[in-house]
Tab-separated table of C-alpha atoms and ligand atoms in Angstrom:
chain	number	residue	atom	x	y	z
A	1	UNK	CA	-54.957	-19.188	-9.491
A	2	UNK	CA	-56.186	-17.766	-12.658
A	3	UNK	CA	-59.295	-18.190	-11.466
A	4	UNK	CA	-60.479	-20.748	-14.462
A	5	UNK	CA	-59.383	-18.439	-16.627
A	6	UNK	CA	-56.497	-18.712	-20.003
A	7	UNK	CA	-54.683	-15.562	-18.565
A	8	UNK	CA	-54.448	-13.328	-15.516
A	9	UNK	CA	-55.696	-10.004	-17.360
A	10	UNK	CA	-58.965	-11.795	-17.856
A	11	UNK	CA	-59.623	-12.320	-14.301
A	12	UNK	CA	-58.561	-9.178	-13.480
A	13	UNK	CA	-60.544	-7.272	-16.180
A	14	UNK	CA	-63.793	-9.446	-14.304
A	15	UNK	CA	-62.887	-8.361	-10.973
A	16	UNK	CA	-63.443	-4.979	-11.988
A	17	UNK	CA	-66.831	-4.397	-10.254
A	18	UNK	CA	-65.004	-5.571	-7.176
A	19	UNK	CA	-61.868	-3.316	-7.571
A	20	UNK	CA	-64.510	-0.294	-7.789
A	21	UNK	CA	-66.608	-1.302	-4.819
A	22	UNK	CA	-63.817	-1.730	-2.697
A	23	UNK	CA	-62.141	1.435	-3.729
A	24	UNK	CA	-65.513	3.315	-3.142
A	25	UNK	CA	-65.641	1.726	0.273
A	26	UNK	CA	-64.482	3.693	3.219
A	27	UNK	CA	-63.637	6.322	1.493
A	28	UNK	CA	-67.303	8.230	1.780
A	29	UNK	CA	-68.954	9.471	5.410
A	30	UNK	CA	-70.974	11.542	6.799
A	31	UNK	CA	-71.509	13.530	3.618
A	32	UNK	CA	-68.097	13.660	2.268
A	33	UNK	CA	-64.699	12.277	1.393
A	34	UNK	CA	-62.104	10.668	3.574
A	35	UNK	CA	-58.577	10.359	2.130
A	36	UNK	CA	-56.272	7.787	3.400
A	37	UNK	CA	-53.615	9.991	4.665
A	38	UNK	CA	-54.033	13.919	5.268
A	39	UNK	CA	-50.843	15.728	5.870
A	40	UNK	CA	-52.013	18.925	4.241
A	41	UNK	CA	-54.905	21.259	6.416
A	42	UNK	CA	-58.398	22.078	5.470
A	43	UNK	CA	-57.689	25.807	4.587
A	44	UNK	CA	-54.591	24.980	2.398
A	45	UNK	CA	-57.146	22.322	0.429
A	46	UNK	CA	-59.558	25.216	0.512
A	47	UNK	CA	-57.049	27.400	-1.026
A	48	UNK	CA	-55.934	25.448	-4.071
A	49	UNK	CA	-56.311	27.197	-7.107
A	50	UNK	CA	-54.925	25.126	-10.092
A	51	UNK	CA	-54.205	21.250	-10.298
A	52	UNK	CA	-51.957	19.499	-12.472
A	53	UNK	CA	-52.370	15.831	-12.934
A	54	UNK	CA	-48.768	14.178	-13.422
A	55	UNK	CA	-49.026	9.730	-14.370
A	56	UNK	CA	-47.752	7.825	-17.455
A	57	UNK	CA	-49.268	5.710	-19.551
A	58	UNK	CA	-52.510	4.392	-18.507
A	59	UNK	CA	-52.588	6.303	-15.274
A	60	UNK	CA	-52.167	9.577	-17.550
A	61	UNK	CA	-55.316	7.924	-19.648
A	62	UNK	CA	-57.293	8.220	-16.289
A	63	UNK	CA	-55.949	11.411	-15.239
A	64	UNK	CA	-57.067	13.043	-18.700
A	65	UNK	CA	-60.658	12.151	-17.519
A	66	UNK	CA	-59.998	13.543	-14.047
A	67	UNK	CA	-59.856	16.867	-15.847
A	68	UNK	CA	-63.701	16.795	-16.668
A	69	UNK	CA	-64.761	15.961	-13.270
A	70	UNK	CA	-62.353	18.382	-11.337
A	71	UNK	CA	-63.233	21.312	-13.814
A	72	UNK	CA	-67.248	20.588	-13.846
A	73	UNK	CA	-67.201	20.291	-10.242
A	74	UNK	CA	-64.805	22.525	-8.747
A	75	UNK	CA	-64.440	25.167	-11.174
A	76	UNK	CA	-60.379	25.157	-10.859
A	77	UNK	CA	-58.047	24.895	-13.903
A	78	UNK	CA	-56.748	21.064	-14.604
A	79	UNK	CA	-53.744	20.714	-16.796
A	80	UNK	CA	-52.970	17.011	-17.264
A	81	UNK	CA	-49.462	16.246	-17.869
A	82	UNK	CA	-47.203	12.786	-18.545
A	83	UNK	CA	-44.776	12.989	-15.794
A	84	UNK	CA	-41.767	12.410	-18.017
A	85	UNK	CA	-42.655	15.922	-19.554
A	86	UNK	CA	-43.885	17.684	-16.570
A	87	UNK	CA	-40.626	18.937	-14.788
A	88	UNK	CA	-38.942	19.686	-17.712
A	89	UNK	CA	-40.431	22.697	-19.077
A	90	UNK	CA	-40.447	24.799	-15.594
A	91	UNK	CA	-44.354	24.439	-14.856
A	92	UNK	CA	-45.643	27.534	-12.429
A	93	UNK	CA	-46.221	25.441	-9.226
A	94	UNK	CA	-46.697	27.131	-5.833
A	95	UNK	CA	-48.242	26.647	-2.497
A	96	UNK	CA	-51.808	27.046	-3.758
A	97	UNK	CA	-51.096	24.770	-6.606
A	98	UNK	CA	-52.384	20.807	-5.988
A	99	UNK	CA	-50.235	17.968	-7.800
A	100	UNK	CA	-52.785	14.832	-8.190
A	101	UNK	CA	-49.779	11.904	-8.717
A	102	UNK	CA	-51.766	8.920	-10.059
A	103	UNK	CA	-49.000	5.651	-10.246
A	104	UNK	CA	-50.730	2.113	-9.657
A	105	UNK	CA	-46.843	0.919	-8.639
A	106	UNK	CA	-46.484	4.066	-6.473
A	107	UNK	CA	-42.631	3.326	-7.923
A	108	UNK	CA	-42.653	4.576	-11.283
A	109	UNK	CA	-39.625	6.855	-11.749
A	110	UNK	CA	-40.670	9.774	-14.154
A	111	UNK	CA	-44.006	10.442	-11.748
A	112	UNK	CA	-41.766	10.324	-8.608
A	113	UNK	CA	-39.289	12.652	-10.204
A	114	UNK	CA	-42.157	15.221	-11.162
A	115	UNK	CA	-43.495	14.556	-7.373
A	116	UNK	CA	-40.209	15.767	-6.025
A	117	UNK	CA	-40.272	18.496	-8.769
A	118	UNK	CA	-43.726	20.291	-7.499
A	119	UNK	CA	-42.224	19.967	-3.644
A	120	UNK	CA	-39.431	21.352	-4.142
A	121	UNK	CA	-41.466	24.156	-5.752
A	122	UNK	CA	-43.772	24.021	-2.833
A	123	UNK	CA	-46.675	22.869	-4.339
A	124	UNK	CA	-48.685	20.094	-2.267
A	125	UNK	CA	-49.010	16.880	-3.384
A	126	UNK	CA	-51.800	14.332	-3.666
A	127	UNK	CA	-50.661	10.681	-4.168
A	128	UNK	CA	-53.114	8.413	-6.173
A	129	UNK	CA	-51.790	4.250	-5.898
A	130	UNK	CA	-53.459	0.689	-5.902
A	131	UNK	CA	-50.170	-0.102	-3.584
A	132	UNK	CA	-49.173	0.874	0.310
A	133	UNK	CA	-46.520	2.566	1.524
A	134	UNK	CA	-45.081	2.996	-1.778
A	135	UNK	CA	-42.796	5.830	-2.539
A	136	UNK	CA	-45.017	8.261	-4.088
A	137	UNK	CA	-47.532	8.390	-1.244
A	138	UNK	CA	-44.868	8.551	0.781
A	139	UNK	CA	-43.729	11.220	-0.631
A	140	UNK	CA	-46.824	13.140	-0.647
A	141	UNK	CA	-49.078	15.411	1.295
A	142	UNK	CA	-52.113	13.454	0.767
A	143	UNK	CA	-52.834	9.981	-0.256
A	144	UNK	CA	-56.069	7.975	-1.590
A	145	UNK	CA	-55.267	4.673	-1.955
A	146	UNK	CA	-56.907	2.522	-4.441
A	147	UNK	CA	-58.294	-1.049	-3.315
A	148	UNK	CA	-57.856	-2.630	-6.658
A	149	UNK	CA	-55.689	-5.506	-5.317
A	150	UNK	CA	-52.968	-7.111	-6.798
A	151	UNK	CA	-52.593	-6.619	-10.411
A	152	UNK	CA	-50.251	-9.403	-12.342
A	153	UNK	CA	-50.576	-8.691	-15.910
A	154	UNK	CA	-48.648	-6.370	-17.290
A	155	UNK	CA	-51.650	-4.170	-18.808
A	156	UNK	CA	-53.260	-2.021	-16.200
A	157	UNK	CA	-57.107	-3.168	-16.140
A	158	UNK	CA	-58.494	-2.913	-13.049
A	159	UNK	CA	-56.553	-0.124	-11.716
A	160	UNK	CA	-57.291	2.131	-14.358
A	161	UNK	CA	-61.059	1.283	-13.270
A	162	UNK	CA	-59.956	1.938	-9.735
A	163	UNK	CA	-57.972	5.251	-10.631
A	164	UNK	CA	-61.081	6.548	-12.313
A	165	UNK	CA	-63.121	6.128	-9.274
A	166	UNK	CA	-60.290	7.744	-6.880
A	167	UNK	CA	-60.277	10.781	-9.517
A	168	UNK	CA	-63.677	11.321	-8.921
A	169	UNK	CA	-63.244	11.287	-5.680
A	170	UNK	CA	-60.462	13.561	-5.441
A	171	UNK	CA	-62.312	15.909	-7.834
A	172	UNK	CA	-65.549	15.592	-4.915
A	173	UNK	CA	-63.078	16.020	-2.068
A	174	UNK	CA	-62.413	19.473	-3.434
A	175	UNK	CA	-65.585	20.589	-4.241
A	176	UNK	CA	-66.378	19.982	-0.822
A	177	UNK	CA	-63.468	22.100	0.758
A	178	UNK	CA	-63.858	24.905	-1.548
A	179	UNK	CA	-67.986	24.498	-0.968
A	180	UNK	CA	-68.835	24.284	-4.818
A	181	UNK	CA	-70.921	21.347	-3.599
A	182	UNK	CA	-73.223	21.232	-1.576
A	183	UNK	CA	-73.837	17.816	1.064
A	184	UNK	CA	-76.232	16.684	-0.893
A	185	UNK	CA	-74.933	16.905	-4.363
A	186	UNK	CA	-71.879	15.407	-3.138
A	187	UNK	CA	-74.383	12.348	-1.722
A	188	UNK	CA	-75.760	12.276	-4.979
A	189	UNK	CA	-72.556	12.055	-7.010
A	190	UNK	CA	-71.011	9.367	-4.579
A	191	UNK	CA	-73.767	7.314	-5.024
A	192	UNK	CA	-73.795	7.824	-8.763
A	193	UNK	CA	-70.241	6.652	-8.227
A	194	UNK	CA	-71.680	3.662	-6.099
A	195	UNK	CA	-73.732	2.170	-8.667
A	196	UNK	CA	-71.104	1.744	-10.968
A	197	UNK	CA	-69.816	-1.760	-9.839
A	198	UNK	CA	-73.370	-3.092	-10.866
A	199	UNK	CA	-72.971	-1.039	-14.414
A	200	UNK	CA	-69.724	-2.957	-14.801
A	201	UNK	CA	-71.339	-6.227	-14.154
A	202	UNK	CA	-73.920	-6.106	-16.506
A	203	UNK	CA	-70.984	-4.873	-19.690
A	204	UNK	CA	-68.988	-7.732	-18.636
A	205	UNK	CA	-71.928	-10.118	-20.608
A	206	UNK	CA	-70.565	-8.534	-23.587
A	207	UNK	CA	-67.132	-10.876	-23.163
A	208	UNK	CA	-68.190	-13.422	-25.100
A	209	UNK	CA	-69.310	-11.100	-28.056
A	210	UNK	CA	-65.938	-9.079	-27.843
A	211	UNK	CA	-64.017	-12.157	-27.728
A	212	UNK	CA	-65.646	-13.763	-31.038
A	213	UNK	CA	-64.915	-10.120	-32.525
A	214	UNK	CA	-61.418	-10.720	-31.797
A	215	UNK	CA	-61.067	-13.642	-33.817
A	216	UNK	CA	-62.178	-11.471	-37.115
A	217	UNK	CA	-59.830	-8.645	-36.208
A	218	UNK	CA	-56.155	-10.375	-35.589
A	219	UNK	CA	-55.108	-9.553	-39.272
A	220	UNK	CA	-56.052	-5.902	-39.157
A	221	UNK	CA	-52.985	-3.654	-40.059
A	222	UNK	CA	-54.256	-1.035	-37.556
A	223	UNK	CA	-56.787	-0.418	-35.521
A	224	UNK	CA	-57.720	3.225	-35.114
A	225	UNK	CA	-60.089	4.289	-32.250
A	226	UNK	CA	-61.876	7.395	-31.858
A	227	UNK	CA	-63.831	9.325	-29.190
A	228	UNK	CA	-65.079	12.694	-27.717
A	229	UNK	CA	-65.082	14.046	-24.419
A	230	UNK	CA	-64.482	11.489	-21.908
A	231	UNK	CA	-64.514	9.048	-25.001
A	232	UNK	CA	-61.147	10.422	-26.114
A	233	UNK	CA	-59.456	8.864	-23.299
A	234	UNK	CA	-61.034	5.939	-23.677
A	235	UNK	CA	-60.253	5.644	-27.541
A	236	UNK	CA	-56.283	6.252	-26.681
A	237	UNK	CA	-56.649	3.746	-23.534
A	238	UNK	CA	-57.839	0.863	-25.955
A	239	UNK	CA	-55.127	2.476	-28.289
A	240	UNK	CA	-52.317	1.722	-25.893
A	241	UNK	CA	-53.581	-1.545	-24.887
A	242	UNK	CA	-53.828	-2.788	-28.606
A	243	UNK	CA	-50.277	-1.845	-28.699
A	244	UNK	CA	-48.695	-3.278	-25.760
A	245	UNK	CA	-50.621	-6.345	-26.050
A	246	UNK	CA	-51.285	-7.313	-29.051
A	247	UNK	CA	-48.357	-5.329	-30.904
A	248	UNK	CA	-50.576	-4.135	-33.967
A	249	UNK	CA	-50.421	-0.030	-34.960
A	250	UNK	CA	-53.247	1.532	-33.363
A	251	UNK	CA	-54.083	5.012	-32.703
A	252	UNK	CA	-56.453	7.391	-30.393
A	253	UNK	CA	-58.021	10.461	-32.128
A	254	UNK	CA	-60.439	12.735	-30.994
A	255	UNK	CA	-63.282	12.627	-33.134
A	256	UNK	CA	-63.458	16.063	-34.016
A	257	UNK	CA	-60.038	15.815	-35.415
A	258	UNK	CA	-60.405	13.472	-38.066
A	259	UNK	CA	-61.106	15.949	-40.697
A	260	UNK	CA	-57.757	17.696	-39.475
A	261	UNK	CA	-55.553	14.798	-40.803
A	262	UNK	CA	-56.455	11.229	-39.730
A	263	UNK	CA	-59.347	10.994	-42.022
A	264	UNK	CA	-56.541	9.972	-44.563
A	265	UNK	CA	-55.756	7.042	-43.327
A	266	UNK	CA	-58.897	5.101	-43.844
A	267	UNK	CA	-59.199	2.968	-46.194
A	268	UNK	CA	-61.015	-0.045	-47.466
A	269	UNK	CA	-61.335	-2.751	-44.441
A	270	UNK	CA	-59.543	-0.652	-41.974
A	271	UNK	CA	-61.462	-1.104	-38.567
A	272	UNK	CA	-62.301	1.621	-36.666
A	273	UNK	CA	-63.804	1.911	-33.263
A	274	UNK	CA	-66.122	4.124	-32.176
A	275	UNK	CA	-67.504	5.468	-28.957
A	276	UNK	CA	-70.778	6.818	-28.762
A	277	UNK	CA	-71.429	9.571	-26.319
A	278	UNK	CA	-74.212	9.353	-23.729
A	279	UNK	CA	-77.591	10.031	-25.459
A	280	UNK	CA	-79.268	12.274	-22.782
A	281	UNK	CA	-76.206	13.912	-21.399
A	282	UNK	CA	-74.927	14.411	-24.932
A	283	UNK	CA	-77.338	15.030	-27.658
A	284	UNK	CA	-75.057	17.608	-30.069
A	285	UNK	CA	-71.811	15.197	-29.433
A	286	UNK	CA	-73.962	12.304	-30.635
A	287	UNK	CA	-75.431	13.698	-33.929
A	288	UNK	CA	-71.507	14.961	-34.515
A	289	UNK	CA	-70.108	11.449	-33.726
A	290	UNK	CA	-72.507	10.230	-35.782
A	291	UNK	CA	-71.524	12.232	-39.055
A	292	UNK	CA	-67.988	10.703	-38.451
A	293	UNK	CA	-69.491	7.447	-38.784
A	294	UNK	CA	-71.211	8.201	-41.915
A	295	UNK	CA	-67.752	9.891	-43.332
A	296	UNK	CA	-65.889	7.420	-42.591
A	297	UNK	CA	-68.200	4.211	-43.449
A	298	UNK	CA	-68.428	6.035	-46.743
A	299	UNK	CA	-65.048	5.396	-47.384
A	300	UNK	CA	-64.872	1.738	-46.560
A	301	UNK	CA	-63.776	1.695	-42.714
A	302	UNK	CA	-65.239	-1.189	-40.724
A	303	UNK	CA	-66.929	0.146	-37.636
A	304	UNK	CA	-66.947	-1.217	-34.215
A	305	UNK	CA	-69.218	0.916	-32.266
A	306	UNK	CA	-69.997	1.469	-28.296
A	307	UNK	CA	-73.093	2.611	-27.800
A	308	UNK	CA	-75.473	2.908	-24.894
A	309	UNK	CA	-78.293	0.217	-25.258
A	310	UNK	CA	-81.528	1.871	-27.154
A	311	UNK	CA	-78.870	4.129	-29.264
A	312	UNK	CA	-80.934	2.949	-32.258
A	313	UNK	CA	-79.751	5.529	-34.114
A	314	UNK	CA	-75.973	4.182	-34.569
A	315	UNK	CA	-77.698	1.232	-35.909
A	316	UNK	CA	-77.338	1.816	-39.606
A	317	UNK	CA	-73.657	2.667	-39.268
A	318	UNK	CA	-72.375	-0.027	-36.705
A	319	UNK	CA	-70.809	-2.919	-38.586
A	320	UNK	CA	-70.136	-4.100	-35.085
A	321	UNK	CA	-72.328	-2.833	-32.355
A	322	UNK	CA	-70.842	-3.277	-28.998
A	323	UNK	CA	-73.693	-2.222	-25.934
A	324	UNK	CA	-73.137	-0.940	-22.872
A	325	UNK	CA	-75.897	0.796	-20.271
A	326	UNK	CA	-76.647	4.248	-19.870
A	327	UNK	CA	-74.743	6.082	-17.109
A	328	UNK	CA	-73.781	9.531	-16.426
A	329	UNK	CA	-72.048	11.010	-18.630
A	330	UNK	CA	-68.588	11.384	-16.531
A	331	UNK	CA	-68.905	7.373	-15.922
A	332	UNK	CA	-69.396	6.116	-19.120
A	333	UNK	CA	-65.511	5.542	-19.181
A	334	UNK	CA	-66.337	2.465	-16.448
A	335	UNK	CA	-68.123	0.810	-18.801
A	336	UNK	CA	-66.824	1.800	-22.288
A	337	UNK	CA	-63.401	0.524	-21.832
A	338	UNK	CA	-63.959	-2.802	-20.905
A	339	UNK	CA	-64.942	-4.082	-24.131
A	340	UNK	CA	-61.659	-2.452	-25.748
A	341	UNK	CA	-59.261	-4.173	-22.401
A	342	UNK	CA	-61.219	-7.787	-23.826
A	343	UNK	CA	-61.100	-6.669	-27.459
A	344	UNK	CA	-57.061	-6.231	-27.241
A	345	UNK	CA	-56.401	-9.221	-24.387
A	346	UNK	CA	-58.416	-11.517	-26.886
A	347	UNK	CA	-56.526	-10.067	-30.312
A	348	UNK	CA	-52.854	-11.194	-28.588
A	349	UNK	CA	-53.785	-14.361	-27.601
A	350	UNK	CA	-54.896	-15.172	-30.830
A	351	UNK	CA	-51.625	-13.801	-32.326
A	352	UNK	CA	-49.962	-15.867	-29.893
A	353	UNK	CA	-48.954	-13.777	-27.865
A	354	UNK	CA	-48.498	-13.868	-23.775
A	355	UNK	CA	-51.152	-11.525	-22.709
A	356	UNK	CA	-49.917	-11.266	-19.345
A	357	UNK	CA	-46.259	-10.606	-20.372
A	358	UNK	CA	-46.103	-8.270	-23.126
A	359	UNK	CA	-42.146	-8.312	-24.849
A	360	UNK	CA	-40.526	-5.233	-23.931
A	361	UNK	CA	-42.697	-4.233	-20.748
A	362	UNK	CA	-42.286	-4.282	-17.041
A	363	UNK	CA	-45.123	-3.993	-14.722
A	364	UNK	CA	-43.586	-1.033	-12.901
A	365	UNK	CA	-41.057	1.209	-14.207
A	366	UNK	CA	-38.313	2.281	-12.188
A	367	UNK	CA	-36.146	3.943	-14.428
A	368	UNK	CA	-36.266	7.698	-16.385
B	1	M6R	O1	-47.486	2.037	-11.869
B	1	M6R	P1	-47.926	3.189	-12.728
B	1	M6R	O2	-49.409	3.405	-12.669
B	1	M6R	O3	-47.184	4.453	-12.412
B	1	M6R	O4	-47.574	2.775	-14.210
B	1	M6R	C1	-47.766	3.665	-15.270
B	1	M6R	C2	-47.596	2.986	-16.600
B	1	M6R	O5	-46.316	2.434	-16.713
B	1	M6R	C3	-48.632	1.888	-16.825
B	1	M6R	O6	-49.935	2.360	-16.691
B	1	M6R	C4	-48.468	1.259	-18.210
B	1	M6R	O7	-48.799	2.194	-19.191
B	1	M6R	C5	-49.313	-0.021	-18.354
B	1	M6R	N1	-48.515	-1.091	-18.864
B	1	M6R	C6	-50.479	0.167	-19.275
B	1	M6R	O8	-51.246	-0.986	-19.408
């Protein structure tokens, strides 16, 4: 049932080109987005004016990337909030606010208490889950459902693949009602979108690579990652799995922060991931990225670095190189994070650990 392989997560981070496709499928006609269920008009989708993202944990990883695509494309404020934090400070919600709800479960308490939260504040509310008939969609105005299927380990692999996509989508459904896109751009960015599962394929040859890396970095003390843009997510996504899987400190920064404080914590031997912005759609992030490489190299980290393939530039400063193709810049998340999924998976089970059943975790988390 494992499908050959040691442990569930492994099979589920492969079926990740499959998760995508099927999530992509259906969900695209005639020039524009179809949601699964629609209990909120045209004109009031039309009318939105701010979004706020509410999810925990990895959900809130994919929801922080949301934010890029929703702002680029519809030109409409994104806050991105953890749902344990979101109805507790009084957030200004109204009719013309949206509420994006991303929980793979569809059960987890804190996002169904912030749910409940926005309606009762009138705000409409867009339900993002891998599973039907849950209590989140059905608590909501809207509903995309993600076609991930069943997820058994613990870690959240393939739905945070799938939850990416659905963003996207979301963010596309949008542009289209408030006609910041025209049919043809939206075409263009779906099938961007649609090329993605092959993308995924072709980084999942990197498996073998990643896993013989793990077997050099169980002993680490910590593992810091760090990223730009859409790489920040990323860097605290492979962050939290480190964590939950394999137990070891590890942290996400934002690149551009180091110099604010984390830059302290390097020292000699102390790995450090790195991911490398898109080359074409992000020359000036590059050369910065790359300066953080050089800083921190010069004071003895070991770097692991994701690059695009050709980056020959990151060559000199990769102790690891780790490559993945060229996509869009929005996308590169699909195929940056599943090196750091394998990299973390791979670390536990050498540790000895039960990859699929972290101590301490549930799969879905019904209590505040
Ligand atoms: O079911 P949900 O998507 O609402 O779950 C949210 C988090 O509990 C979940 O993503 C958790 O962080 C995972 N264990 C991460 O791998």
């Amino acid at each position: 049932e494992k499908g050959g392989h040691d442990y569930f997560m492994l099979k589920e981070i492969e079926e990740q080109p499959e998760a995508l496709s099927n999530t992509l499928r259906g969900h695209f006609a005639d020039g524009g987005v179809v949601l699964d269920e629609q209990r909120i008009s045209e004109q009031d989708l039309r009318d939105i004016n701010k979004v706020f993202v509410v999810a925990c944990g990895t959900a809130y990883h994919s929801g922080l990337l949301a934010k890029y695509a929703i702002e680029h494309w519809c030109r409409i404020p994104v806050e991105v909030e953890l749902a344990s934090e979101f109805r507790y400070r009084d957030p200004v919600l109204g009719r013309d606010t949206l509420v994006v709800a991303i929980s793979q479960s569809g059960e987890t308490a804190d996002t169904l208490e912030a749910v409940r939260h926005a309606r009762t504040q009138h705000a409409r509310v867009l339900a993002i889950s891998n599973t039907n008939g849950s209590q989140i969609p059905r608590e909501s105005d809207a509903v995309l459902y993600t076609h991930a299927g069943p997820e058994i380990g613990v870690a959240a692999t393939k739905t945070f693949l799938a939850q990416i996509a659905a963003n996207y989508l979301v963010g596309l459904a949008l542009a289209q009602a408030r006609g910041t896109k025209y049919t043809d751009e939206l075409e263009h960015e779906f099938a961007e979108l649609a090329a993605m599962p092959d993308a995924v394929r072709s980084v999942l040859e990197t498996v073998p690579q990643v896993r013989e890396l793990a077997t050099r970095m169980c002993d680490a003390k910590a593992v810091l990652f760090l990223g730009r843009h859409v790489g920040y997510p990323v860097a605290l996504e492979g962050a939290l799995k480190l964590k939950e899987l394999a137990y070891m400190h590890a942290e996400g920064f934002a690149a551009g922060e180091l110099k604010h404080g984390p830059i302290a914590l390097i020292e000699d031997g102390l790995p450090v991931v790195v991911q490398m912005p898109s080359l074409k759609g992000h020359s000036q992030l590059h050369a910065k990225l790359l300066s953080n490489i050089r800083e921190i190299q010069a004071r003895g980290a070991r770097t692991i670095v994701i690059a695009e393939e050709g980056d020959e530039a990151v060559r000199p400063f990769a102790d690891e190189l780790i490559e993945i193709p060229a996509v869009p810049t929005l996308l590169q998340p699909l195929v940056s994070t599943v090196p750091l999924q394998v990299l973390a998976a791979e670390i536990a089970r050498h540790r000895g650990y039960d990859v699929d059943k972290p101590r301490n975790l549930a799969k879905s988390v019904t209590v505040e």
